[in-house]
Every structure is written in structure tokens, then in C-alpha cells.
Short mmCIF file of C-alpha atoms in Angstrom, two decimals:
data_model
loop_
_atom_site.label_atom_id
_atom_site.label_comp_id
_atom_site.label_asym_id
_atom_site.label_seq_id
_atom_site.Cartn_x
_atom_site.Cartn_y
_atom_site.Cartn_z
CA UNK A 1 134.43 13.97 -188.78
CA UNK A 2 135.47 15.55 -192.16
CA UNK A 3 138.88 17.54 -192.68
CA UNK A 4 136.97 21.02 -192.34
CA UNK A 5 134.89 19.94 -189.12
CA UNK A 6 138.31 18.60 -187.93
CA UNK A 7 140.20 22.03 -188.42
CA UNK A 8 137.51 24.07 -186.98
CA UNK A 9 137.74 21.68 -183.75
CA UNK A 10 140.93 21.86 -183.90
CA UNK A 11 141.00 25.72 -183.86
CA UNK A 12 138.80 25.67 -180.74
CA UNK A 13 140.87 23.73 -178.57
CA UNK A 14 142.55 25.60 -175.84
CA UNK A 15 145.93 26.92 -175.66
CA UNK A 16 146.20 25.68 -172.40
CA UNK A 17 145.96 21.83 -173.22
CA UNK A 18 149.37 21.56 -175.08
CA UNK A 19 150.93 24.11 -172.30
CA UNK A 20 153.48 22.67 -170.53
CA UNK A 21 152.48 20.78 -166.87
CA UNK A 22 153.65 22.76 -163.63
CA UNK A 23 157.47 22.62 -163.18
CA UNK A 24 156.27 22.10 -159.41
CA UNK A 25 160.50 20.34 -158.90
CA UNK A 26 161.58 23.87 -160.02
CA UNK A 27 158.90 25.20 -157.21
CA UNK A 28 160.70 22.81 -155.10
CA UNK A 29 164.45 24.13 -155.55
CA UNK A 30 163.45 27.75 -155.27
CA UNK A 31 161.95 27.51 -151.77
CA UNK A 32 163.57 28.13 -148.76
CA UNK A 33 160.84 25.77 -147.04
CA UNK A 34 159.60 22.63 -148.12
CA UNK A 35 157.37 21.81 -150.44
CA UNK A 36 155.38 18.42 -150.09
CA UNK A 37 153.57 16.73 -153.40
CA UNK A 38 151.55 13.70 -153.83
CA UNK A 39 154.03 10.60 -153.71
CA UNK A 40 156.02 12.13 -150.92
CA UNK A 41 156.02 10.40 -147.72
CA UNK A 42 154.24 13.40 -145.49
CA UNK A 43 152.12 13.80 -147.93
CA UNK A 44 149.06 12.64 -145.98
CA UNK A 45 149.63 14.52 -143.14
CA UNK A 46 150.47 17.71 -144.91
CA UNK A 47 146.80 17.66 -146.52
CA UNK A 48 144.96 17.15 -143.41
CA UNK A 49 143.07 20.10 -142.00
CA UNK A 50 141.54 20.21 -138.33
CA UNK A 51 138.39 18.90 -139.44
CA UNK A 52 138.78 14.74 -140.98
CA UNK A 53 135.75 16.07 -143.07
CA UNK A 54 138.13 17.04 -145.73
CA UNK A 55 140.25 14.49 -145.89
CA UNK A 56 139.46 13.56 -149.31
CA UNK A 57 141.14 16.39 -150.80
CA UNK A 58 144.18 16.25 -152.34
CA UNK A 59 146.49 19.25 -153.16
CA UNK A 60 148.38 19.30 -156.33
CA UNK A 61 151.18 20.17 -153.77
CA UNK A 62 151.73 21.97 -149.92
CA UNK A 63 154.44 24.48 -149.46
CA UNK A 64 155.42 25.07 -145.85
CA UNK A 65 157.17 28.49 -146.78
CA UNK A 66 159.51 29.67 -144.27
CA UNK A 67 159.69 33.28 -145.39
CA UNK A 68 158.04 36.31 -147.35
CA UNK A 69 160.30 35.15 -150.02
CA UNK A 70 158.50 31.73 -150.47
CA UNK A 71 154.85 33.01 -150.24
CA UNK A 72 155.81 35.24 -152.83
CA UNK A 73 157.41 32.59 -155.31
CA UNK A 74 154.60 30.33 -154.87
CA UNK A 75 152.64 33.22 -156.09
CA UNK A 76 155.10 33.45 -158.82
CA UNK A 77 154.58 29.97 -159.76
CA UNK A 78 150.63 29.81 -159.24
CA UNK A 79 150.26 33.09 -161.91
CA UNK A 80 152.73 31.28 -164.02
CA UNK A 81 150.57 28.27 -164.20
CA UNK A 82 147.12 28.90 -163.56
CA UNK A 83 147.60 27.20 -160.86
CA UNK A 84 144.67 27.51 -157.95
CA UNK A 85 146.27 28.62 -154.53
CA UNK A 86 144.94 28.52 -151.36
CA UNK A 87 146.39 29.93 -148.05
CA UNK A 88 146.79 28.12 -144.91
CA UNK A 89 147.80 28.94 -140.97
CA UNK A 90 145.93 26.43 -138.56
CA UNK A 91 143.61 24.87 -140.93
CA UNK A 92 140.37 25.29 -139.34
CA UNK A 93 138.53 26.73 -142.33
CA UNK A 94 134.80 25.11 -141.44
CA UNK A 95 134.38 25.21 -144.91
CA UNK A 96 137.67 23.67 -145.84
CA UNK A 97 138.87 26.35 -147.85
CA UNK A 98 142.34 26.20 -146.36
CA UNK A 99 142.98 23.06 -148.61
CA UNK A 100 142.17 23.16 -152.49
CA UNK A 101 143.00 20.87 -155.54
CA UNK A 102 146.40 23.62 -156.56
CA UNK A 103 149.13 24.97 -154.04
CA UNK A 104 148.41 25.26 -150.64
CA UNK A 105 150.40 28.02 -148.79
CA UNK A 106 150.98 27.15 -145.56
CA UNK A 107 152.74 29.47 -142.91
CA UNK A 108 152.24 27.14 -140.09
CA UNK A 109 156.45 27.66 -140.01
CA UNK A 110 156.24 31.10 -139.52
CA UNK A 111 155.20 31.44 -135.97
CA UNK A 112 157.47 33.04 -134.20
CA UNK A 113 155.94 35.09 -131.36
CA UNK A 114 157.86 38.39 -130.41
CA UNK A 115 158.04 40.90 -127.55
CA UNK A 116 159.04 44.88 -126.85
CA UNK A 117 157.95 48.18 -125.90
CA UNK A 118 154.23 47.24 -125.63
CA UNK A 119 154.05 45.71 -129.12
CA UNK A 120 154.07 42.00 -129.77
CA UNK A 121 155.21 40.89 -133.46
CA UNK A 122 153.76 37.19 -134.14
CA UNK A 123 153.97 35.44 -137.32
CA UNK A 124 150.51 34.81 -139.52
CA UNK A 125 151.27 30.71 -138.47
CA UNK A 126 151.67 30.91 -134.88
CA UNK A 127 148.62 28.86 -132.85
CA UNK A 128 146.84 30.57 -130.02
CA UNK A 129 148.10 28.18 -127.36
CA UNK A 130 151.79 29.48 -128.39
CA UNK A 131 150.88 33.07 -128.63
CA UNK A 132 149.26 32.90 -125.26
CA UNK A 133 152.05 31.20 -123.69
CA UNK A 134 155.03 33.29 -124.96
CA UNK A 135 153.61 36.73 -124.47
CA UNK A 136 152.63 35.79 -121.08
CA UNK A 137 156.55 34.58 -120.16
CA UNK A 138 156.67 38.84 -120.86
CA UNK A 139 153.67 39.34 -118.81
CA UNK A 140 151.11 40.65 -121.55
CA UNK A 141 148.65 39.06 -123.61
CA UNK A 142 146.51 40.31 -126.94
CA UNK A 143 142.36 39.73 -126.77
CA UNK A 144 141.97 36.28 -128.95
CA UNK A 145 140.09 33.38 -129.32
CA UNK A 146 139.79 29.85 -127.30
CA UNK A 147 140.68 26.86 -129.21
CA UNK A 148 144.30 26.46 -128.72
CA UNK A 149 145.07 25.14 -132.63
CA UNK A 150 143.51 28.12 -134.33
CA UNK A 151 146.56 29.99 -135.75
CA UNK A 152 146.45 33.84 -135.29
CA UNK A 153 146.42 34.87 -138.65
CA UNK A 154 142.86 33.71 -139.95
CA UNK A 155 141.50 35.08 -136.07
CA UNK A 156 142.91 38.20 -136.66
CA UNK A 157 141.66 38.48 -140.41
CA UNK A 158 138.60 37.83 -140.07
CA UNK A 159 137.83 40.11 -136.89
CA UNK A 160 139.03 37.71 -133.78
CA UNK A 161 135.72 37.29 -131.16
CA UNK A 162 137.42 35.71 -127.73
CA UNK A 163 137.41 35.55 -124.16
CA UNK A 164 138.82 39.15 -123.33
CA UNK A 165 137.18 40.78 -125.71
CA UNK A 166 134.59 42.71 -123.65
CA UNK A 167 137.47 44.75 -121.96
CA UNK A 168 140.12 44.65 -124.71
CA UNK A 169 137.97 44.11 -128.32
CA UNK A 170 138.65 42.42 -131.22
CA UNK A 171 141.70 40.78 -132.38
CA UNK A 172 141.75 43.00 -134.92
CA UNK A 173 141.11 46.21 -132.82
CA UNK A 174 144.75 46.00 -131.72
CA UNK A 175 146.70 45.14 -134.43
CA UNK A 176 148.65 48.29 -135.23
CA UNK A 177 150.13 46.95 -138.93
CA UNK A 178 150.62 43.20 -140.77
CA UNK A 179 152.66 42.46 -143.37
CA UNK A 180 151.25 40.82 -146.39
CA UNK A 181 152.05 39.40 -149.74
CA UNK A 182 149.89 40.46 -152.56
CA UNK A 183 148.96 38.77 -155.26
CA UNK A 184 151.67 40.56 -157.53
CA UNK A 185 154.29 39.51 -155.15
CA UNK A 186 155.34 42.37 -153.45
CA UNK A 187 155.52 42.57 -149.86
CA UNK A 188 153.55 45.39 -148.37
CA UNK A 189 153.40 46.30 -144.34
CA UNK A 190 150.04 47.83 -143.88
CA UNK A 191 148.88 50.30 -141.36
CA UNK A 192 146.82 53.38 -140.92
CA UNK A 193 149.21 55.52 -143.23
CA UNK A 194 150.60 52.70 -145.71
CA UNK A 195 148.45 50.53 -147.89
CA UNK A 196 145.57 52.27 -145.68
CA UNK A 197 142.84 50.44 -147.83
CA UNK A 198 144.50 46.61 -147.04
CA UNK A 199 145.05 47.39 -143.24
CA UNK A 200 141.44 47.91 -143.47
CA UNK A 201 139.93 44.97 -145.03
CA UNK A 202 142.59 42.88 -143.18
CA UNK A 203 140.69 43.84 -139.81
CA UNK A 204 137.29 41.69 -140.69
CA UNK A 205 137.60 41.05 -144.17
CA UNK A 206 138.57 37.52 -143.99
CA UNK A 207 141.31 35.15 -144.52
CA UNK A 208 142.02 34.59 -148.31
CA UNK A 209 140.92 37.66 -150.06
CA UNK A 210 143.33 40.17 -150.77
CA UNK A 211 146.35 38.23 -150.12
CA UNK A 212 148.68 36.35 -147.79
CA UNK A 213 149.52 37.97 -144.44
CA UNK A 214 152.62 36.80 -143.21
CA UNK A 215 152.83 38.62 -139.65
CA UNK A 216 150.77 40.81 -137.53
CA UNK A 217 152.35 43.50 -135.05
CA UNK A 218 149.76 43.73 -131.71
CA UNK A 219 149.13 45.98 -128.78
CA UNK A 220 149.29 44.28 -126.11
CA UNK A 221 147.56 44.61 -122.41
CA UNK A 222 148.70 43.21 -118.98
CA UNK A 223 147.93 39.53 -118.58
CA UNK A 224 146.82 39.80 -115.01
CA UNK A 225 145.24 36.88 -113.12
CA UNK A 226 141.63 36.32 -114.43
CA UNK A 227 139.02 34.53 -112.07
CA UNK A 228 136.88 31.83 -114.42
CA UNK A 229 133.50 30.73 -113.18
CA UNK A 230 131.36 27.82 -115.04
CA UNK A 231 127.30 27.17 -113.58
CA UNK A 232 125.27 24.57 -114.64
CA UNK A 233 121.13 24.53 -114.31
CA UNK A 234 119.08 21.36 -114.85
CA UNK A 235 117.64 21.28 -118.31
CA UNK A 236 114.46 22.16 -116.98
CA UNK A 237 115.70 25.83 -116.43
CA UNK A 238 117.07 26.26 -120.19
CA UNK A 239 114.68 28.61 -121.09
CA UNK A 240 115.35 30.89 -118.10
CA UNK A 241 118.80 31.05 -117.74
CA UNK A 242 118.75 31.75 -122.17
CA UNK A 243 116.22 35.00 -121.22
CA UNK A 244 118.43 36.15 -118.21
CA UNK A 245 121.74 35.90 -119.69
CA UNK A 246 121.09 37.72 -122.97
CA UNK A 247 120.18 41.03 -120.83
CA UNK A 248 122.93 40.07 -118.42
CA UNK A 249 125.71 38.77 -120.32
CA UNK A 250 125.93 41.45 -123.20
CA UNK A 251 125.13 44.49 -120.57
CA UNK A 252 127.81 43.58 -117.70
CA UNK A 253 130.93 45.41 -117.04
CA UNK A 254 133.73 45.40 -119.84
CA UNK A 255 135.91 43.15 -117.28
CA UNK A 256 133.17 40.25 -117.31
CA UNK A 257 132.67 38.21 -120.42
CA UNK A 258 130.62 35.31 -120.48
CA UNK A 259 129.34 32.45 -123.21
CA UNK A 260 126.03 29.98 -122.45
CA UNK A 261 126.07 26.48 -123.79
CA UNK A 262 122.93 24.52 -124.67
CA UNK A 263 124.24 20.82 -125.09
CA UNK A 264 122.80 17.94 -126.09
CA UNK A 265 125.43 14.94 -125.82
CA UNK A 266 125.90 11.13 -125.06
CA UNK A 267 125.32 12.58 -121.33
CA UNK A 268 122.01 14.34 -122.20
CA UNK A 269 121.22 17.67 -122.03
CA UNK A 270 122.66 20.45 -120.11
CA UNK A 271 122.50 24.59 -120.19
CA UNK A 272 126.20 25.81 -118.57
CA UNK A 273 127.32 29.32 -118.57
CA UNK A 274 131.17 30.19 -118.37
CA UNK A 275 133.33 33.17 -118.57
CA UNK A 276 136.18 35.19 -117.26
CA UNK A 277 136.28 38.26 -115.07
CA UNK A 278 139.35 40.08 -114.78
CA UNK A 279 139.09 41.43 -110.78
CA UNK A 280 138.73 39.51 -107.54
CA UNK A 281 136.28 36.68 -107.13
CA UNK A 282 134.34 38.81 -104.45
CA UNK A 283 133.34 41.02 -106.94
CA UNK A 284 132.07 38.30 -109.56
CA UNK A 285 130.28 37.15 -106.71
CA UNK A 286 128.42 40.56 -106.51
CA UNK A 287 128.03 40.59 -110.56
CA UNK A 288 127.16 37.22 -110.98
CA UNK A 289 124.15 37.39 -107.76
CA UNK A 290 121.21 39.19 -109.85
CA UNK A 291 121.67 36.29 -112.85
CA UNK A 292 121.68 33.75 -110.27
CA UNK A 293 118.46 35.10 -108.59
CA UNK A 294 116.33 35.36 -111.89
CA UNK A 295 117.71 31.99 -113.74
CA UNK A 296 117.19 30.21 -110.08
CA UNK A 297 120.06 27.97 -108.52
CA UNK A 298 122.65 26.44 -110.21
CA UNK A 299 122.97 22.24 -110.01
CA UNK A 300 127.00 22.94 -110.11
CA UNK A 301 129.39 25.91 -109.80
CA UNK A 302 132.80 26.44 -110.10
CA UNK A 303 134.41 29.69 -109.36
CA UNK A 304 138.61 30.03 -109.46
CA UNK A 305 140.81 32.95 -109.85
CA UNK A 306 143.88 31.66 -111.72
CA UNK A 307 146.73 32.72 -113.85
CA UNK A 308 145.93 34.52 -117.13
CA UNK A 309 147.72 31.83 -119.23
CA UNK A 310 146.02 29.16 -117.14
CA UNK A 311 142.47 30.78 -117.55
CA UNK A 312 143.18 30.56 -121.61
CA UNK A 313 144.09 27.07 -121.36
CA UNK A 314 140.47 26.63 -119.04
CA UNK A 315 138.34 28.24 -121.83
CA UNK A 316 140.54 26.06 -124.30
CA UNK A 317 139.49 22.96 -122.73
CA UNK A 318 143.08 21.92 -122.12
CA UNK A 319 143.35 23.24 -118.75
CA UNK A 320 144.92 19.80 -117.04
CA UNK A 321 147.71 19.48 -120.17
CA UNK A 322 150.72 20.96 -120.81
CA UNK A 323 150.83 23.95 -123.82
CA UNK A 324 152.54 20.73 -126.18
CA UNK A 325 149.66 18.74 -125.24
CA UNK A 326 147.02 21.43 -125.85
CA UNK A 327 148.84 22.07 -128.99
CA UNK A 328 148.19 18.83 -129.95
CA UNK A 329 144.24 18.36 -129.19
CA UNK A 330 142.73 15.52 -131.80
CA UNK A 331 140.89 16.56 -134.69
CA UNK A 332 137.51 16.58 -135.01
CA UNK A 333 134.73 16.00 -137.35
CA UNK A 334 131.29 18.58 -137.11
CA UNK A 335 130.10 21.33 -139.02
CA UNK A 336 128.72 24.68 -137.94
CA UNK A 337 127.00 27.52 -138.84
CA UNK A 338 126.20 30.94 -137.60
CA UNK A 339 123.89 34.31 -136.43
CA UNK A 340 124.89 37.50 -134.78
CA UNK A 341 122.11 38.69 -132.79
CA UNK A 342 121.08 42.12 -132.95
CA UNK A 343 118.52 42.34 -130.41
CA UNK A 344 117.72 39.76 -127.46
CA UNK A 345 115.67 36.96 -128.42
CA UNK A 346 111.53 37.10 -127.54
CA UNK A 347 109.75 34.58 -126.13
CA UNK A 348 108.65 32.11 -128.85
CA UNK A 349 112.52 32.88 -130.05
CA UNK A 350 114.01 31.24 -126.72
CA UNK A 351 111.38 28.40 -126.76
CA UNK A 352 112.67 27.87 -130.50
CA UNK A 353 115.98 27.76 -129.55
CA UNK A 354 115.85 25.53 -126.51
CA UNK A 355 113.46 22.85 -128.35
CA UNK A 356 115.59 23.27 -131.38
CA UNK A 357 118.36 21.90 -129.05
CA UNK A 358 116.09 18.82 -127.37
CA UNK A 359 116.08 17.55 -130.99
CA UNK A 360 117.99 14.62 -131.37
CA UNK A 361 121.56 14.05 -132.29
CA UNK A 362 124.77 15.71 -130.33
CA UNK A 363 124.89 19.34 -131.08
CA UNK A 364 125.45 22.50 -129.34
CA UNK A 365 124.59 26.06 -129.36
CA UNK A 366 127.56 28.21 -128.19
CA UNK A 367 126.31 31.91 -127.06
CA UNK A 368 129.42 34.23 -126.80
CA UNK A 369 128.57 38.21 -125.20
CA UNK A 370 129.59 41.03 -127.34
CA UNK A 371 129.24 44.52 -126.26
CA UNK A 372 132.03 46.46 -124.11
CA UNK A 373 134.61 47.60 -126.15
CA UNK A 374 133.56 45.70 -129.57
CA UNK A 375 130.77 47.78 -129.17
CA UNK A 376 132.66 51.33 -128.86
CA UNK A 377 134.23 50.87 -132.56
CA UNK A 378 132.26 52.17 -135.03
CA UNK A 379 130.88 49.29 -137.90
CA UNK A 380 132.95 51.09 -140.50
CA UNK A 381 136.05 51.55 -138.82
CA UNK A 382 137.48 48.29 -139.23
CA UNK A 383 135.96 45.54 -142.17
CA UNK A 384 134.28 43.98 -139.03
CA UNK A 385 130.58 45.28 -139.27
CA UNK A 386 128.59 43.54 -136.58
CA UNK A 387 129.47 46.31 -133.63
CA UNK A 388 125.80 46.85 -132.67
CA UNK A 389 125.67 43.06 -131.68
CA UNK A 390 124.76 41.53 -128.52
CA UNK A 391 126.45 38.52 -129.24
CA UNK A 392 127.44 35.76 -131.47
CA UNK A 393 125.98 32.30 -132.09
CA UNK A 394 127.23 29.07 -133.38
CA UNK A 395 125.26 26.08 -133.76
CA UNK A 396 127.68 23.38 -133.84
CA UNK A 397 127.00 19.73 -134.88
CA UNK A 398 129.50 16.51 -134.13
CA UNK A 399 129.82 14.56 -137.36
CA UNK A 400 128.93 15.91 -141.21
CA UNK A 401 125.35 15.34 -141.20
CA UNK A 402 124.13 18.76 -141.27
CA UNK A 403 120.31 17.95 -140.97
CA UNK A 404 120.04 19.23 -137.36
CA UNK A 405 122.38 22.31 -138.07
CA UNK A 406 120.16 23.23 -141.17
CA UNK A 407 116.72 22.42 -139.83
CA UNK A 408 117.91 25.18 -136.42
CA UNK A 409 119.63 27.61 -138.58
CA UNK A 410 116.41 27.93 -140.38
CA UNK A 411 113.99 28.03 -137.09
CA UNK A 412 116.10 30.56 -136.24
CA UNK A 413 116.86 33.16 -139.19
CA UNK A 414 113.45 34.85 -138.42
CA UNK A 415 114.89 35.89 -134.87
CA UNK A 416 118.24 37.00 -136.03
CA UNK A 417 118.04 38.06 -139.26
CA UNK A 418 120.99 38.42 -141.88
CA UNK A 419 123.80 38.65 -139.98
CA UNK A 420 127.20 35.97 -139.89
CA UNK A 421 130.51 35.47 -138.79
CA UNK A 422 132.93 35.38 -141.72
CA UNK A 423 135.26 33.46 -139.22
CA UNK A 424 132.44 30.93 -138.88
CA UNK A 425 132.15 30.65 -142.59
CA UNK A 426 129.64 28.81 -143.93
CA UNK A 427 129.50 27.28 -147.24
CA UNK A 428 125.67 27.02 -147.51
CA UNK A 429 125.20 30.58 -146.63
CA UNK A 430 123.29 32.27 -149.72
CA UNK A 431 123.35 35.64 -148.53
CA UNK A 432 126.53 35.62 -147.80
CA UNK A 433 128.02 38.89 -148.59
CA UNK A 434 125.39 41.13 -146.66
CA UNK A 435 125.72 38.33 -144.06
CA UNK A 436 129.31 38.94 -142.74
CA UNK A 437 130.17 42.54 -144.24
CA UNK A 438 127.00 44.42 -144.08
CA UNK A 439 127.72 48.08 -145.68
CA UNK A 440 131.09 47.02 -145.71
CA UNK A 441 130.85 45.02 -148.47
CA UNK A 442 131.36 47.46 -151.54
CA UNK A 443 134.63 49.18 -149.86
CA UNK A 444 135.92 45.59 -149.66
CA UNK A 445 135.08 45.02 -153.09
CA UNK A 446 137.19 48.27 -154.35
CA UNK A 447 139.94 46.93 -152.20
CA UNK A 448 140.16 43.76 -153.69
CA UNK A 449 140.30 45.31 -157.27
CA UNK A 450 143.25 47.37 -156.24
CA UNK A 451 145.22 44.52 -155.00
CA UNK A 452 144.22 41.25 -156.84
CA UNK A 453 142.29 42.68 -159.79
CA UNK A 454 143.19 39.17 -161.66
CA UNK A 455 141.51 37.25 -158.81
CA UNK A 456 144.21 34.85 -157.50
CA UNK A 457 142.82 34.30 -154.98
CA UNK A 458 139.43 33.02 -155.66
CA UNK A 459 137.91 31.41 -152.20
CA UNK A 460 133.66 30.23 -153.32
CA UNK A 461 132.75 32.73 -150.78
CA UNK A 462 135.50 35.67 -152.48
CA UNK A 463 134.67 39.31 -151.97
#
């Protein structure tokens, strides 16, 4: 290279690549909670996510901030240093987009779960298995999800589908204000008067986009005893008990929800439909009779009226452990994807469906009922769009080869159309955007200018 080529290289090269590395030690003194970085000896564990799938990434650092304060200097630091930053609560991205290669804010330490006047305050790090348990010491409960490990604020963000939510709605159809960091720094509590825009897109927008909530206030609702049922049918019946239940299911009383299972494991196949009914098991009886007469016998039930708490810790598959045990449930490898349907499935839909699931491998297709009150919220009330639906849909695959979970995501788009769950967020997903905001989609858009306009936060799937 001659002396002029050489200059005119040389007056090309970035700024950045003489800047100064990331003083991530001076990170380190000015947090109230700890910060972790490669070398350290939790480092391992404080990369990990849910799913071992994503082991192989590896933070530039993980700061388990203990306050406001420390979400808001890692902020501080990230701007300072072009440094990529990613939020974290219970890690269950199924994308893996609570981990990145830059600072991962984790609030796993702020979960502190408080009680009065009707209103529960829970920090954005608290698991469901915690939240369940300490509201219920007060007698009350909020409508959220199943899996014990999922922490409340990524539920709550991205709308909140769970096992009350028939009767009660969405996660994010009580939350009355949350307080959030933005990406300027400034802590902001959000409501229907203040920061009106934000307290919208926090209620279905998704986790990661506009910037790092750091507690959620609820309204709560009685946790009165709940009676949980669970009936199996022989594979043979699949197809019938899938038409019956997605009339019945999605149309029953607001105090009955209900999820079918089409399963194909080590044990074979097997179609099971479970839910919870809050009144007496007598009257399930009566509810669940004209399912039972069109789908045909089941091979198994089992019908129980329990405590509220213990009826969360049935759906959460923990039901025989202690809330430290269920806490503590092993990872596990799979991947998933998802539909929201619209309208029930036809004929040649439900023989898709069930042959879709005969197909080898160990796989499942998880039917939760929608309707009740999710239904009586209007699609642009909260960020959440998908009101009209009957129910949701996950196809969910053991292990990271996605082959099955394509191949049946495919079979199936021409039955329910464009429509996702952003908390089911799927990397693969083209269509995205129209897929989990509908119309929504441009307000969240103007939202996110207001209140990141730099993009900090930059997630692959980003509004």
C-alpha cells in the first residue's frame, strides 16, 4: 500500500476502534448489586437461561441489580459504551433474547411480593410460584400463568394468558401502574394518567422494548378454593374430543377454563384435557356432562376441589413439591412456536392437526381457551390485540431440532392465519409484527420513538 492509499485507510477507520474498552470494574463499584463477568466464579450459572439451548452464549457481563438505581446505571454505562443490553427476569425468552453478547440486566433480585388494600405491589423479578404463594398467605391472588419459574414481569409485558384468565383476564388487564426505567435513565411509574402511552404498550407490547420495568402494582381477586379436573381419551378419539372442546372450551362460563393436550411421548400418544373451575365440583360435573357425551368416555378422570395455591402448583406440574422445590424445576431443552385461533378449526383442519401430532418425535400441542373476560376488552385497549380469539396454541417440541415444529406450524398457518403470541416469541416468525400486534403495531411504534428514539434496546424482533 502506498503513503496516500495508507492515509485514506487510515481516515476510514472508525473512531470507535482506538475508544477506550468498557470500564465494566467501574460498572462494578457503582452497583448496589452484583455484577458477574467472564472469569468470575458464578459466571456459568449467571449466563444460563431456562432453556440449555443457549448455553453457548456468553455475556460480556450480568448485573443482578438490586434497585431502580442499578438498572438505571447499567443504562448509563451501556449508552456510554455502545454497549448491547439485554433485560432479564426468569429467563425463559424461547428465543433466548434474555441473554446477549453485552450487559444483561437481570432483576431476578427484585422480587419482593407485597400486599394492601386490594392492591398487590410485586417486583418485575419475582417467579410465579412466589407470587402465588405470598399473595395467597393474604388470601388473594392476580390471573397469571402456569410454569412456576416464569418471573412476572415478562408475563405481564407481554399480555399474561393463564389458568384464571376466563373469569379474571389477562395479566395485564389488572395491573393498575409499573414502574419502569427508560432508556434515558429516568424512572417513570406509568398508569392511565402518567406516561399514558408506556402503561399502554407495557400491557402486550412485550418484554424488552421500551424499557426495563422494575415493578408492577396488581388488582387482586379472592383466591378461593378452585376444583381441577384432568380426562384422558384413547388416541383413537383425538379427533373428537379436538372438535368438541373448541365449541366447548372457549364458550363455557367465565369460572371454567380449560387447555387440551395432544402428546406424543416415550409413552405414546395421548389427547388429555385439564382445567380449573372456580365453584363446587357438582357443578363441573353438570358443565363438564355435554363434552363428555359428544367426545365419548374418558379412559381416566380426575376431578379434586383443592386450595387455590395448591390448584396453581397442579397446573404447574409441581403439585407433590414444596414452593422451593417447584421453584427449582430442571431446565429444559425444546423449542416452540405459536397460532391464535380466530375461528374453530374445520374438518380437514382437526385431521391436520391430530396427524400432524402422530408424526414422529416427542412433541406436544398445548390448546389453552380464551374468551370470558379476555374477550370483553376491546383489541385496542391494551397493546394485547388478539381479544376476538378462541384460544391460543403452542406447538412445543423436546430438544432443538425444530423439523417437526416447522413442518406443523406450516400445515397449520392456512387454518389460523397470521396471528402469534409475542410471549411465545418466535425467532423464525417472518411476519412477525402483524403476527403479535395486529393494528396495534403503529401506536407501539410511536411509543417506542418517544421513549427510546436511539434504540437501546434493540431485541431482532424490536418494535
Amino acid at each position: 500500500m502506498d503513503r496516500r492509499n495508507f492515509l485514506h485507510a487510515a481516515a476510514l477507520t472508525p473512531l470507535a476502534l482506538s475508544a477506550p474498552p468498557p470500564n465494566w470494574a467501574r460498572l462494578r463499584r457503582g452497583l448496589a448489586g452484583t455484577l458477574v463477568l467472564p472469569g468470575d466464579a458464578g459466571y456459568d450459572g449467571a449466563r444460563r437461561l431456562y432453556n440449555p439451548a443457549f448455553d453457548r452464549v456468553r455475556p460480556g457481563g450480568v448485573a443482578y441489580c438490586a434497585s431502580a438505581a442499578d438498572v438505571s446505571a447499567c443504562l448509563a454505562f451501556a449508552r456510554a459504551n455502545g454497549v448491547p443490553v439485554t433485560t432479564r427476569s426468569g429467563g425463559h425468552s424461547y428465543a433466548g433474547w434474555s441473554t446477549g453478547s453485552g450487559l444483561v440486566i437481570d432483576v431476578s433480585g427484585m422480587n419482593s411480593v407485597a400486599y394492601a388494600g386490594g392492591r398487590a405491589v410485586i417486583g418485575a423479578g419475582a417467579k410465579l410460584i412466589d407470587v402465588y404463594d405470598r399473595l395467597f398467605r393474604h388470601g388473594v391472588s392476580i390471573p397469571a400463568g402456569s410454569c412456576p419459574t416464569v418471573g412476572i414481569g415478562g408475563l405481564t409485558l407481554g399480555g399474561g394468558l393463564g389458568t384464571v384468565s376466563r373469569q379474571h383476564g389477562l395479566t395485564c388487564d389488572v395491573l393498575d401502574s409499573v414502574d419502569v426505567v427508560t432508556a434515558d435513565g429516568r424512572l417513570l411509574t406509568c398508569d392511565a394518567r402518567r406516561h399514558a402511552g408506556l402503561y399502554w404498550a407495557c400491557r402486550g407490547g412485550g418484554g424488552g422494548n421500551f424499557g426495563v420495568a422494575v415493578s408492577f402494582t396488581f388488582r387482586t381477586h379472592a383466591a378461593r378454593d378452585l376444583t381441577v379436573f384432568s380426562l384422558h381419551w384413547p388416541w383413537a378419539g383425538a379427533g373428537t374430543a379436538l372438535r368438541e372442546w373448541q365449541s366447548w372450551g372457549p364458550s363455557a362460563p367465565d369460572e371454567l377454563w380449560s387447555t387440551l393436550h395432544l402428546t406424543r411421548s416415550a409413552g405414546g400418544l395421548d389427547v388429555q384435557i385439564t382445567g380449573t373451575y372456580a365453584g363446587r365440583l357438582s357443578s363441573l360435573e353438570r358443565l363438564l356432562a355435554p363434552l363428555v357425551a359428544k367426545a365419548g368416555r374418558p379412559s381416566s378422570r380426575y376431578i379434586r376441589s383443592v386450595s387455590h395455591l395448591d390448584a396453581m402448583k397442579i397446573m404447574a406440574g409441581c403439585s407433590s413439591m414444596s414452593v422451593a422445590q417447584c421453584r427449582r424445576k430442571p431446565r429444559t431443552a425444546f423449542s416452540a412456536k405459536s397460532h391464535l385461533a380466530y375461528r374453530p378449526l374445520p374438518a380437514d383442519g382437526v385431521r391436520a392437526l391430530v396427524n400432524g401430532v402422530r408424526r414422529g418425535g416427542r412433541h406436544s400441542v398445548l390448546m389453552d381457551a380464551m374468551g370470558g373476560a379476555i374477550g370483553r376488552v376491546g383489541p385496542a385497549e391494551t397493546a394485547f390485540p388478539h381479544r376476538a380469539a378462541l384460544f391460543s396454541v403452542q406447538y412445543y417440541q423436546e430438544g432443538m431440532d425444530r423439523s417437526w415444529l416447522r413442518g406443523i406450524h406450516s400445515d397449520m398457518s392456512p387454518f389460523f392465519g397470521n396471528h402469534a403470541y409475542v410471549n411465545y416469541i418466535d425467532a423464525e416468525l417472518a411476519n412477525w409484527r402483524s403476527a403479535y400486534y395486529g393494528p396495534n403495531a403503529a401506536r407501539l411504534a410511536e411509543v417506542k420513538a418517544t421513549y427510546d428514539p436511539d434504540r437501546l434496546f434493540r431485541l431482532p424482533q424490536g418494535v
